[in-house]
Coordinates of C-alpha atoms in Angstrom, one line a residue:
Chain A
M9 CA -27.0 -7.4 -26.5
A10 CA -28.3 -7.1 -23.0
A11 CA -28.7 -4.1 -20.7
L12 CA -29.0 -1.4 -23.2
P13 CA -30.2 1.9 -21.8
P14 CA -33.7 3.1 -22.5
S15 CA -34.0 5.0 -25.8
P16 CA -33.6 7.7 -26.8
A17 CA -30.0 7.3 -25.7
R18 CA -28.2 10.4 -24.7
S19 CA -25.2 11.4 -26.8
V20 CA -21.9 11.2 -25.0
C21 CA -19.6 12.2 -27.8
Q22 CA -20.2 14.0 -31.0
T23 CA -18.0 15.1 -33.8
A24 CA -19.1 17.3 -36.7
A25 CA -17.1 17.4 -39.9
L26 CA -14.0 16.8 -37.8
T27 CA -10.9 17.1 -39.9
K28 CA -7.2 16.8 -39.2
F29 CA -4.2 17.3 -41.4
Y30 CA -0.6 16.9 -40.3
G31 CA 0.9 19.3 -42.8
K32 CA -0.3 17.9 -46.1
Q33 CA -0.7 14.4 -44.6
R34 CA -4.2 13.2 -44.1
G35 CA -5.2 12.4 -40.5
V36 CA -9.0 12.2 -40.6
L37 CA -11.4 13.8 -43.0
D38 CA -14.9 15.2 -42.4
L39 CA -15.7 12.9 -39.6
T40 CA -19.2 13.0 -38.2
L41 CA -19.8 10.5 -35.5
E42 CA -21.9 10.0 -32.4
V43 CA -21.4 7.8 -29.4
R44 CA -24.4 7.2 -27.2
Q45 CA -24.5 6.7 -23.5
G46 CA -24.3 3.2 -22.3
E47 CA -23.1 1.6 -25.5
I48 CA -19.8 -0.1 -26.4
F49 CA -18.8 1.6 -29.6
G50 CA -16.2 -0.1 -31.7
Y51 CA -14.0 2.0 -33.9
L52 CA -12.8 -0.3 -36.6
G53 CA -10.1 0.2 -39.2
P54 CA -6.7 -0.9 -40.4
N55 CA -3.6 0.6 -38.9
G56 CA -3.0 4.1 -40.1
A57 CA -6.7 4.7 -40.9
G58 CA -7.1 7.5 -38.4
K59 CA -8.4 5.8 -35.3
T60 CA -5.7 7.1 -33.0
T61 CA -5.9 10.6 -34.6
T62 CA -9.7 10.7 -33.8
I63 CA -9.0 9.7 -30.2
R64 CA -6.2 12.3 -29.8
L65 CA -8.6 15.0 -31.1
L66 CA -11.2 14.0 -28.5
L67 CA -8.6 14.3 -25.7
D68 CA -7.1 17.6 -27.0
F69 CA -3.7 16.2 -27.6
I70 CA -4.0 17.6 -31.1
R71 CA -6.2 20.3 -32.5
P72 CA -8.6 19.9 -35.4
S73 CA -7.9 21.5 -38.8
G74 CA -11.6 21.8 -39.3
G75 CA -14.9 20.8 -37.6
R76 CA -15.2 20.2 -33.9
A77 CA -15.8 17.5 -31.3
T78 CA -17.8 17.7 -28.2
L79 CA -18.2 15.4 -25.2
W80 CA -21.3 15.8 -23.1
G81 CA -21.7 19.1 -25.0
L82 CA -18.3 20.3 -23.8
D83 CA -15.9 21.5 -26.4
A84 CA -13.0 19.0 -26.8
H85 CA -10.4 21.8 -26.9
R86 CA -11.7 24.7 -24.7
E87 CA -13.2 22.5 -22.0
S88 CA -10.8 19.6 -22.2
Q89 CA -9.9 19.6 -18.5
A90 CA -13.5 19.0 -17.5
I91 CA -13.8 16.3 -20.1
R92 CA -10.6 14.5 -19.0
R93 CA -12.0 14.4 -15.5
R94 CA -14.8 12.2 -16.7
V95 CA -12.8 10.0 -19.1
G96 CA -10.5 7.1 -18.6
Y97 CA -8.0 6.7 -21.4
L98 CA -5.7 3.9 -22.5
P99 CA -3.2 5.0 -25.0
G100 CA -2.5 2.8 -28.1
E101 CA 1.2 3.1 -27.6
L102 CA 1.4 2.8 -23.9
A103 CA 4.4 4.2 -22.2
L104 CA 4.6 4.1 -18.4
Y105 CA 7.1 5.4 -15.9
D106 CA 9.5 2.5 -16.0
R107 CA 11.3 3.3 -12.7
L108 CA 8.2 3.1 -10.6
T109 CA 6.4 0.0 -9.5
G110 CA 2.9 -0.6 -10.5
Q111 CA 1.7 0.4 -7.1
E112 CA 3.7 3.7 -7.2
L113 CA 2.4 4.5 -10.7
L114 CA -1.2 4.0 -9.8
R115 CA -0.8 6.0 -6.6
Y116 CA 0.8 8.8 -8.5
L117 CA -2.0 8.8 -11.2
A118 CA -4.7 8.5 -8.5
N119 CA -3.2 11.5 -6.7
L120 CA -3.3 13.5 -10.0
R121 CA -6.9 12.5 -10.6
G122 CA -8.2 12.8 -7.1
G123 CA -11.3 10.9 -5.8
V124 CA -10.0 7.4 -6.5
T125 CA -11.0 4.7 -4.0
W126 CA -7.9 2.6 -3.4
S127 CA -9.8 -0.5 -2.4
Y128 CA -11.4 -0.5 -5.8
V129 CA -8.0 -0.2 -7.5
E130 CA -6.8 -3.2 -5.5
A131 CA -9.9 -5.2 -6.4
L132 CA -9.3 -4.4 -10.1
A133 CA -5.7 -5.5 -9.7
R134 CA -6.7 -8.8 -8.3
R135 CA -9.2 -9.4 -11.1
L136 CA -6.6 -8.6 -13.7
E137 CA -4.0 -10.6 -11.9
C138 CA -1.7 -7.6 -11.8
D139 CA 1.4 -7.7 -9.6
L140 CA 1.7 -4.2 -8.4
S141 CA 4.9 -4.7 -6.4
R142 CA 7.3 -5.1 -9.3
P143 CA 9.1 -2.3 -11.1
I144 CA 7.4 -1.6 -14.4
R145 CA 10.5 -2.0 -16.4
T146 CA 10.6 -5.7 -15.5
L147 CA 7.0 -6.3 -16.6
S148 CA 6.0 -8.1 -19.9
R149 CA 4.0 -6.2 -22.4
G150 CA 0.8 -7.9 -21.3
N151 CA 1.3 -6.9 -17.7
K152 CA 2.1 -3.3 -18.7
Q153 CA -1.2 -3.3 -20.7
K154 CA -3.0 -4.5 -17.6
L155 CA -1.6 -1.5 -15.7
G156 CA -2.8 0.7 -18.5
L157 CA -6.3 -0.7 -18.3
L158 CA -6.3 -0.3 -14.5
Q159 CA -5.4 3.3 -14.6
A160 CA -8.1 4.0 -17.2
L161 CA -10.7 2.1 -15.1
M162 CA -9.7 3.2 -11.5
H163 CA -11.9 6.2 -11.1
R164 CA -15.0 4.6 -12.7
P165 CA -15.2 7.1 -15.5
E166 CA -18.4 7.8 -17.4
L167 CA -16.6 7.2 -20.6
L168 CA -13.7 4.9 -21.4
I169 CA -11.6 5.7 -24.4
L170 CA -9.5 2.6 -25.2
D171 CA -7.0 2.5 -28.1
E172 CA -6.4 -1.1 -29.1
P173 CA -7.1 -2.3 -25.5
T174 CA -6.5 -6.1 -25.9
S175 CA -3.2 -5.9 -27.7
G176 CA -0.7 -7.9 -25.6
L177 CA -3.3 -9.5 -23.4
D178 CA -3.4 -13.3 -23.2
P179 CA -6.7 -14.9 -24.2
L180 CA -7.8 -15.5 -20.6
M181 CA -7.2 -11.9 -19.7
Q182 CA -9.1 -10.8 -22.8
Q183 CA -12.1 -12.7 -21.5
E184 CA -11.9 -11.0 -18.1
F185 CA -11.5 -7.7 -19.9
Y186 CA -14.6 -8.3 -21.9
R187 CA -16.5 -9.1 -18.7
L188 CA -15.3 -5.9 -17.2
L189 CA -16.5 -3.9 -20.2
A190 CA -19.9 -5.6 -20.0
E191 CA -20.1 -4.5 -16.3
V192 CA -19.2 -1.0 -17.3
R193 CA -22.0 -1.0 -19.8
A194 CA -24.5 -2.5 -17.4
E195 CA -23.8 0.5 -15.1
G196 CA -24.8 2.8 -17.9
R197 CA -21.3 3.9 -18.6
T198 CA -19.9 4.2 -22.1
V199 CA -17.0 2.7 -23.9
F200 CA -15.3 3.9 -27.1
L201 CA -12.7 1.4 -28.2
S202 CA -10.6 1.2 -31.3
S203 CA -9.6 -2.1 -32.9
H204 CA -8.4 -3.7 -36.1
N205 CA -9.7 -7.0 -35.0
L206 CA -13.2 -7.7 -36.4
P207 CA -14.1 -10.8 -34.3
E208 CA -13.3 -8.9 -31.2
V209 CA -15.5 -5.9 -32.2
E210 CA -18.3 -8.2 -33.2
R211 CA -18.1 -10.0 -29.9
I212 CA -18.2 -7.0 -27.5
C213 CA -19.5 -4.0 -29.3
D214 CA -23.1 -2.8 -29.8
R215 CA -22.3 -0.5 -32.7
V216 CA -19.3 -0.2 -35.0
G217 CA -17.9 2.8 -36.9
I218 CA -15.7 1.8 -39.8
I219 CA -12.9 4.1 -40.8
R220 CA -10.6 3.8 -43.7
E221 CA -8.1 6.2 -45.1
G222 CA -9.3 8.9 -42.7
R223 CA -13.0 8.7 -43.7
L224 CA -15.8 7.1 -41.8
I225 CA -17.4 4.7 -44.3
A226 CA -20.1 3.3 -42.2
V227 CA -21.7 3.2 -38.7
E228 CA -23.7 0.1 -38.1
E229 CA -25.2 -2.1 -35.5
V230 CA -23.0 -5.1 -35.2
A231 CA -25.8 -7.4 -36.4
A232 CA -26.2 -5.4 -39.6
L233 CA -22.5 -5.4 -40.1
K234 CA -22.4 -9.2 -40.0
A235 CA -25.3 -9.4 -42.4
R236 CA -23.6 -7.3 -44.9
A237 CA -20.2 -8.8 -44.6
L238 CA -18.9 -10.9 -47.4
R239 CA -18.0 -14.5 -46.3
R240 CA -15.9 -16.8 -48.3
L241 CA -17.3 -20.3 -48.5
E242 CA -15.6 -23.5 -49.7
L243 CA -17.7 -26.6 -50.4
H244 CA -16.1 -29.9 -50.9
F245 CA -18.1 -32.5 -52.9
A246 CA -17.7 -36.2 -53.5
A247 CA -17.7 -35.5 -57.3
P248 CA -17.2 -32.5 -59.5
V249 CA -20.2 -30.1 -59.6
P250 CA -21.4 -27.9 -62.4
E251 CA -20.6 -24.2 -61.8
A252 CA -23.9 -23.2 -63.4
A253 CA -25.9 -24.7 -60.5
F254 CA -24.5 -22.0 -58.2
A255 CA -23.7 -19.1 -60.4
R256 CA -27.1 -17.3 -60.4
L257 CA -28.0 -17.7 -56.7
E258 CA -29.0 -14.6 -54.8
G259 CA -26.2 -13.0 -52.8
V260 CA -23.6 -15.3 -54.2
R261 CA -20.7 -14.2 -56.4
D262 CA -17.2 -15.1 -57.5
V263 CA -18.2 -18.7 -58.1
R264 CA -15.3 -20.9 -59.1
V265 CA -15.1 -24.7 -59.3
E266 CA -11.7 -26.4 -59.0
G267 CA -12.2 -30.2 -59.3
T268 CA -14.5 -31.2 -56.6
T269 CA -14.3 -28.0 -54.6
L270 CA -16.5 -25.0 -55.1
H271 CA -15.3 -21.5 -53.9
C272 CA -17.7 -18.6 -53.7
T273 CA -18.3 -15.3 -51.8
I274 CA -21.6 -14.7 -50.0
S275 CA -23.1 -11.6 -48.7
G276 CA -25.7 -12.1 -46.0
R277 CA -27.3 -15.5 -45.5
V278 CA -25.9 -18.8 -46.8
D279 CA -29.3 -20.4 -47.2
A280 CA -29.4 -20.4 -51.0
V281 CA -26.0 -22.0 -51.4
I282 CA -26.7 -24.7 -48.9
K283 CA -30.0 -25.6 -50.6
A284 CA -28.3 -25.7 -54.0
A285 CA -25.5 -27.9 -52.6
A286 CA -28.0 -30.3 -51.1
Q287 CA -28.7 -31.9 -54.5
F288 CA -25.0 -33.1 -54.6
E289 CA -23.0 -35.2 -52.1
V290 CA -21.4 -32.7 -49.7
V291 CA -18.2 -33.8 -48.0
N292 CA -17.3 -30.7 -46.1
I293 CA -18.1 -27.0 -45.7
V294 CA -15.5 -24.5 -44.8
S295 CA -16.6 -21.0 -43.9
H296 CA -14.0 -18.2 -43.6
E297 CA -15.0 -15.6 -41.1
P298 CA -14.9 -12.2 -42.8
G299 CA -11.8 -10.2 -42.1
L300 CA -11.6 -6.4 -42.2
E301 CA -10.9 -6.5 -45.9
E302 CA -14.1 -8.4 -46.7
I303 CA -16.0 -5.9 -44.6
F304 CA -14.5 -3.1 -46.6
L305 CA -15.3 -4.8 -49.8
A306 CA -18.9 -5.2 -48.8
Y307 CA -19.1 -1.4 -48.3
Y308 CA -17.1 -0.5 -51.4
T309 CA -18.4 -3.0 -54.0
P310 CA -21.8 -1.3 -54.8
E311 CA -19.9 1.9 -55.9
K312 CA -17.5 -0.2 -57.9
V313 CA -20.3 -2.0 -59.7
S314 CA -22.2 1.1 -60.5
G315 CA -19.0 2.7 -61.9
E316 CA -18.5 -0.2 -64.3
P317 CA -20.1 -0.3 -67.7
Chain B
M23 CA 6.7 12.0 -3.2
L24 CA 4.1 11.0 -5.7
R25 CA 1.5 13.6 -4.9
T26 CA 2.0 16.1 -7.6
V27 CA 3.9 16.4 -10.9
M28 CA 6.5 18.6 -9.1
L29 CA 7.2 16.1 -6.3
K30 CA 7.3 13.3 -8.8
T31 CA 9.9 15.2 -10.9
L32 CA 12.0 15.9 -7.8
R33 CA 11.8 12.2 -6.9
D34 CA 13.0 11.2 -10.4
H35 CA 16.0 13.4 -9.9
W36 CA 17.0 13.0 -6.3
R37 CA 19.7 10.5 -7.1
A38 CA 21.2 12.7 -9.8
L39 CA 20.9 15.6 -7.5
L40 CA 22.8 13.7 -4.8
W41 CA 25.7 13.0 -7.1
W42 CA 25.8 16.5 -8.3
A43 CA 25.9 17.8 -4.7
V44 CA 28.8 15.4 -3.9
G45 CA 30.6 16.5 -7.0
L46 CA 30.2 20.2 -6.2
V47 CA 31.3 19.8 -2.6
G48 CA 34.3 17.9 -3.8
L49 CA 35.2 20.6 -6.2
A50 CA 34.8 23.3 -3.5
V51 CA 36.9 21.4 -1.0
Y52 CA 39.6 20.7 -3.6
L53 CA 39.9 24.3 -4.7
V54 CA 39.9 25.7 -1.2
L55 CA 42.6 23.2 -0.1
L56 CA 44.7 24.2 -3.1
Y57 CA 44.6 27.9 -2.2
P58 CA 47.4 28.0 0.4
G59 CA 49.8 26.6 -2.2
I60 CA 48.7 29.3 -4.7
R61 CA 48.9 32.1 -2.2
D62 CA 52.5 31.1 -1.3
T63 CA 53.6 30.7 -5.0
P64 CA 55.8 33.7 -5.7
G65 CA 55.0 35.2 -9.0
Y66 CA 51.7 33.5 -9.5
N67 CA 50.2 36.6 -11.2
E68 CA 53.2 36.9 -13.5
L69 CA 52.8 33.2 -14.4
L70 CA 49.2 33.7 -15.4
N71 CA 49.8 37.0 -17.1
A72 CA 52.5 35.3 -19.3
M73 CA 49.6 33.5 -21.0
P74 CA 48.4 34.9 -24.3
E75 CA 45.9 37.6 -23.5
A76 CA 43.0 36.2 -25.3
L77 CA 43.5 32.8 -23.7
L78 CA 43.8 34.2 -20.3
K79 CA 40.7 36.4 -20.5
T80 CA 38.5 33.7 -22.0
M81 CA 39.6 31.0 -19.5
V82 CA 40.1 32.7 -16.2
G83 CA 38.8 36.2 -16.7
E84 CA 40.3 39.6 -15.9
Y85 CA 41.2 40.1 -12.3
P86 CA 43.8 42.5 -10.7
D87 CA 45.3 39.9 -8.4
F88 CA 44.8 36.2 -9.2
A89 CA 46.4 35.1 -5.9
S90 CA 44.0 37.1 -3.7
P91 CA 41.1 35.1 -2.2
T92 CA 38.5 36.8 -4.5
G93 CA 40.8 36.8 -7.6
Y94 CA 41.6 33.1 -7.0
L95 CA 37.9 32.0 -6.5
N96 CA 36.8 34.1 -9.5
S97 CA 39.5 32.9 -11.9
S98 CA 39.6 29.3 -10.9
L99 CA 36.0 28.6 -10.2
F100 CA 33.3 31.2 -10.8
F101 CA 34.5 32.5 -14.2
M102 CA 34.2 29.3 -16.1
A103 CA 33.9 26.0 -14.2
A104 CA 30.9 26.8 -12.0
P105 CA 28.6 28.3 -14.6
L106 CA 29.5 25.6 -17.0
L107 CA 28.6 22.9 -14.4
F108 CA 25.3 24.6 -13.5
I109 CA 24.2 25.0 -17.1
I110 CA 25.1 21.3 -17.8
F111 CA 23.0 20.5 -14.8
T112 CA 19.9 22.4 -15.8
L113 CA 20.2 21.3 -19.5
T114 CA 20.4 17.6 -18.5
F115 CA 17.6 18.0 -16.0
D116 CA 15.4 19.0 -18.9
G117 CA 15.3 15.3 -20.0
G118 CA 12.6 14.8 -17.4
M119 CA 10.7 17.9 -18.5
I120 CA 8.2 18.2 -21.3
A121 CA 10.2 17.1 -24.3
G122 CA 11.7 14.2 -22.5
E123 CA 8.4 12.8 -21.4
E124 CA 7.0 13.5 -24.8
E125 CA 9.7 11.5 -26.5
R126 CA 9.4 8.6 -24.1
G127 CA 5.6 8.7 -24.6
T128 CA 4.6 9.2 -21.0
L129 CA 3.3 12.7 -21.6
E130 CA 0.3 11.2 -23.4
L131 CA -0.7 9.4 -20.3
L132 CA 0.0 12.4 -18.0
L133 CA -2.0 14.8 -20.2
A134 CA -5.0 12.4 -20.3
Y135 CA -5.4 13.4 -16.6
P136 CA -7.4 16.5 -15.7
L137 CA -4.3 18.8 -15.5
P138 CA -4.0 21.9 -17.7
R139 CA -0.9 21.9 -19.8
W140 CA 0.4 25.1 -18.3
R141 CA 0.3 23.5 -14.8
V142 CA 2.5 20.6 -15.9
V143 CA 5.0 23.1 -17.3
L144 CA 5.0 25.2 -14.2
E145 CA 5.4 22.2 -11.8
K146 CA 8.3 20.9 -13.8
F147 CA 10.0 24.3 -13.8
A148 CA 9.3 24.6 -10.1
A149 CA 11.1 21.3 -9.6
L150 CA 14.1 22.5 -11.6
T151 CA 14.2 25.8 -9.6
L152 CA 14.2 23.9 -6.3
T153 CA 17.0 21.6 -7.3
T154 CA 19.1 24.3 -8.7
V155 CA 18.7 26.5 -5.6
A156 CA 19.5 23.4 -3.5
L157 CA 22.7 22.8 -5.4
A158 CA 23.7 26.5 -5.1
A159 CA 23.0 26.3 -1.3
V160 CA 25.2 23.2 -0.9
F161 CA 27.9 24.8 -3.0
W162 CA 27.8 27.9 -0.9
L163 CA 27.9 26.0 2.3
S164 CA 30.9 23.9 1.4
L165 CA 32.8 27.1 0.4
V166 CA 31.9 29.2 3.5
V167 CA 32.7 26.3 5.8
G168 CA 36.0 25.4 3.9
M169 CA 37.4 28.9 3.4
P170 CA 38.2 29.8 7.1
L171 CA 40.1 26.5 7.4
V172 CA 42.7 27.8 5.1
E173 CA 42.4 31.4 6.3
M174 CA 40.7 32.5 3.1
E175 CA 38.9 35.7 3.9
V176 CA 35.9 36.3 1.7
S177 CA 32.6 37.4 3.1
P178 CA 29.9 34.6 3.0
G179 CA 27.4 37.3 1.8
K180 CA 29.5 38.0 -1.3
V181 CA 29.9 34.3 -2.0
G182 CA 26.1 34.1 -1.6
A183 CA 25.8 36.9 -4.2
V184 CA 27.7 34.8 -6.7
M185 CA 25.5 31.8 -5.9
V186 CA 22.4 33.8 -6.5
N187 CA 23.7 34.8 -9.9
L188 CA 24.9 31.3 -10.6
A189 CA 21.5 29.8 -9.9
L190 CA 19.8 32.4 -12.0
L191 CA 22.1 31.8 -14.9
G192 CA 21.5 28.0 -14.7
L193 CA 17.8 28.6 -14.5
L194 CA 17.8 30.9 -17.5
F195 CA 19.4 28.3 -19.7
G196 CA 17.1 25.6 -18.2
A197 CA 14.1 27.8 -19.0
L198 CA 15.4 28.3 -22.5
T199 CA 15.7 24.5 -23.0
L200 CA 12.3 24.1 -21.6
A201 CA 10.8 26.6 -24.0
L202 CA 12.6 25.0 -27.0
G203 CA 11.3 21.6 -25.8
C204 CA 7.8 22.9 -25.3
A205 CA 7.8 24.4 -28.8
T206 CA 9.4 21.4 -30.6
G207 CA 8.9 18.3 -28.5
K208 CA 12.6 17.4 -29.2
Q209 CA 14.8 16.9 -26.2
G210 CA 18.1 16.6 -28.0
L211 CA 17.6 19.5 -30.3
S212 CA 16.5 21.8 -27.4
A213 CA 19.5 20.9 -25.2
G214 CA 21.8 21.3 -28.2
V215 CA 20.6 24.7 -29.2
S216 CA 20.7 25.9 -25.6
A217 CA 24.2 24.6 -25.1
T218 CA 25.4 26.3 -28.3
L219 CA 23.8 29.6 -27.2
A220 CA 25.4 29.2 -23.7
V221 CA 28.8 28.8 -25.2
A222 CA 28.3 31.8 -27.5
A223 CA 27.1 33.9 -24.6
Y224 CA 30.2 32.9 -22.6
F225 CA 32.6 33.9 -25.3
I226 CA 30.8 37.2 -26.1
N227 CA 31.2 38.1 -22.4
S228 CA 34.8 36.9 -22.0
L229 CA 36.2 38.0 -25.3
A230 CA 34.6 41.5 -25.2
P231 CA 37.5 42.9 -23.2
V232 CA 39.9 41.7 -25.9
V233 CA 37.9 42.0 -29.1
E234 CA 36.7 45.6 -29.4
A235 CA 33.9 44.7 -31.9
L236 CA 32.2 42.6 -29.3
E237 CA 32.1 45.2 -26.6
P238 CA 28.7 46.7 -27.5
Y239 CA 27.2 43.2 -27.4
R240 CA 28.6 42.3 -24.0
R241 CA 25.6 43.4 -22.0
F242 CA 23.4 41.1 -24.1
S243 CA 25.2 38.1 -22.7
P244 CA 23.7 36.5 -19.7
F245 CA 27.3 35.7 -18.6
Y246 CA 28.0 39.4 -18.3
H247 CA 25.0 39.8 -15.9
Y248 CA 26.2 36.8 -14.0
I249 CA 29.9 37.7 -13.4
G250 CA 30.7 40.9 -15.4
R251 CA 30.3 43.3 -12.4
D252 CA 32.2 41.0 -10.1
P253 CA 29.6 40.1 -7.4
L254 CA 32.3 38.5 -5.3
V255 CA 33.8 41.9 -4.7
N256 CA 30.9 44.2 -5.3
G257 CA 28.0 42.2 -3.9
L258 CA 24.7 41.6 -5.6
D259 CA 23.7 44.0 -8.4
L260 CA 19.9 44.1 -8.5
G261 CA 20.1 45.3 -12.1
N262 CA 21.9 42.1 -13.1
V263 CA 19.5 40.0 -11.1
A264 CA 16.5 41.7 -12.8
V265 CA 17.9 41.0 -16.2
L266 CA 18.6 37.3 -15.5
L267 CA 15.2 36.9 -13.9
G268 CA 13.4 38.8 -16.7
L269 CA 15.0 36.7 -19.4
T270 CA 14.1 33.5 -17.5
G271 CA 10.5 34.8 -17.2
V272 CA 10.4 35.5 -21.0
C273 CA 11.5 31.9 -21.7
L274 CA 9.0 30.5 -19.3
V275 CA 6.1 32.5 -20.8
A276 CA 7.3 31.4 -24.3
A277 CA 7.3 27.8 -23.0
L278 CA 3.8 28.1 -21.7
L279 CA 2.4 29.7 -24.8
A280 CA 4.1 27.4 -27.2
F281 CA 3.1 24.2 -25.4
E282 CA -0.5 25.4 -25.0
R283 CA -0.9 25.8 -28.8
R284 CA 0.9 22.8 -30.1
D285 CA -0.1 19.4 -31.2
L286 CA 1.6 16.7 -29.2
A287 CA 3.9 14.5 -31.2
V288 CA 2.4 11.3 -32.5

């Protein structure tokens, strides 16, 4: 993706063996993670995986059971106030002061923060088509989400921490939001966003950390992630095809023929299958974009295979 | 009104504050206007003293002359109704304090801003202090303006002494609720425990003259320090003030320490 900062990139956020238990319940385990300046880092995982826990540790809402986190070398707990000055945060479960209007809310938050240029807030509000005059309690979820984004962006923070930022936004607004993030990156600022939506992360992020059941299972460039992802493919033929013609191809597995339709799972490139299919009469090809589960499978399968006799 | 956490908290409560003020003025006017009738009722003391002793002492207190201006104000207003109202006020105000914002989820937004936690607690408590003092001032004003109209002679200074104790008593239970909320993050629980303790403290003070076993514990009750030495007759007792202030300070420090160490609720 364009406008990456010159390497070696400075580290904005680092965690070392960061661990959090809620009583006996697992939050995150042994998390070691780095976010670099000027990148959009996607934090991907299903609900309950520990994404929000990680973010809350970074902002000192909760304290680690083990390990530590630093931002710009500042300790996430002891120097939290200095960190929060430089961060814009959008909570995953956004709750706003319902009795205020959007304008009043942003004025209040800008006063607490200090140093906010009001004309920039108004420009952002216009871009996001945010009606600031209405009481927040009368706003739809999407419009509340826009206010949440606005308050996170309004002081042009060096680091944006966004927990599920696009939830509730309509598709047009999502596009505008993606453009905003690209601008933030172009200015050399950094974004850390969590999501359970793989296509979204693929689309806007430079690197992705994948978390499952509290553990970071991989950190990858988005391109590498796509290459490793398992993709389900369906090929429709004019006549039944022999399973054997596809079974031993490189990177292809779970081959199954049902009548004239062939189902298989592919990791990496589809080239081998397409070439094998070309000897038959192909009616249609359906490719299923990999979902989170397929991504997880791609990272888990090697262990599984080696564990089997 | 949106410049600081304290001003925002005041802004959130101004409507409630207005209604409380209207209610307290109404109560003061009503009781003052009722006084000439009481004063002229022959045998009013005998009437009250005919009540069962325990009931009398827990509901209206122990005063030599219930029909005198001070006896009347103490027994009909300052002994039970006024402290009850002030404590209800400070306990319900706590909904906008830490635990209330935490349960509504707005605390997570607020604390993402560069404010230390202790400052949020102190600003909220400052807002509670200002509103409580304002209510006491309105209450005082309506009494000292009303009393001369019915030739009720009580020194405004002595009424002021009761008001000081009243505000301090309310603030003490407000600070207790704040501390419990800061420690647990649970608004209902905090207000419930505080209310229970307030009722217990009330009965320890008022029953002590009747139940001998309670007498040694009376001085541990904040209600004793509020009304036990009859500030309406004797004026402000600095010892009592110091105890009420000290306990409030202890609660406030506990609130700060507990909140500083705790994980916010998910």
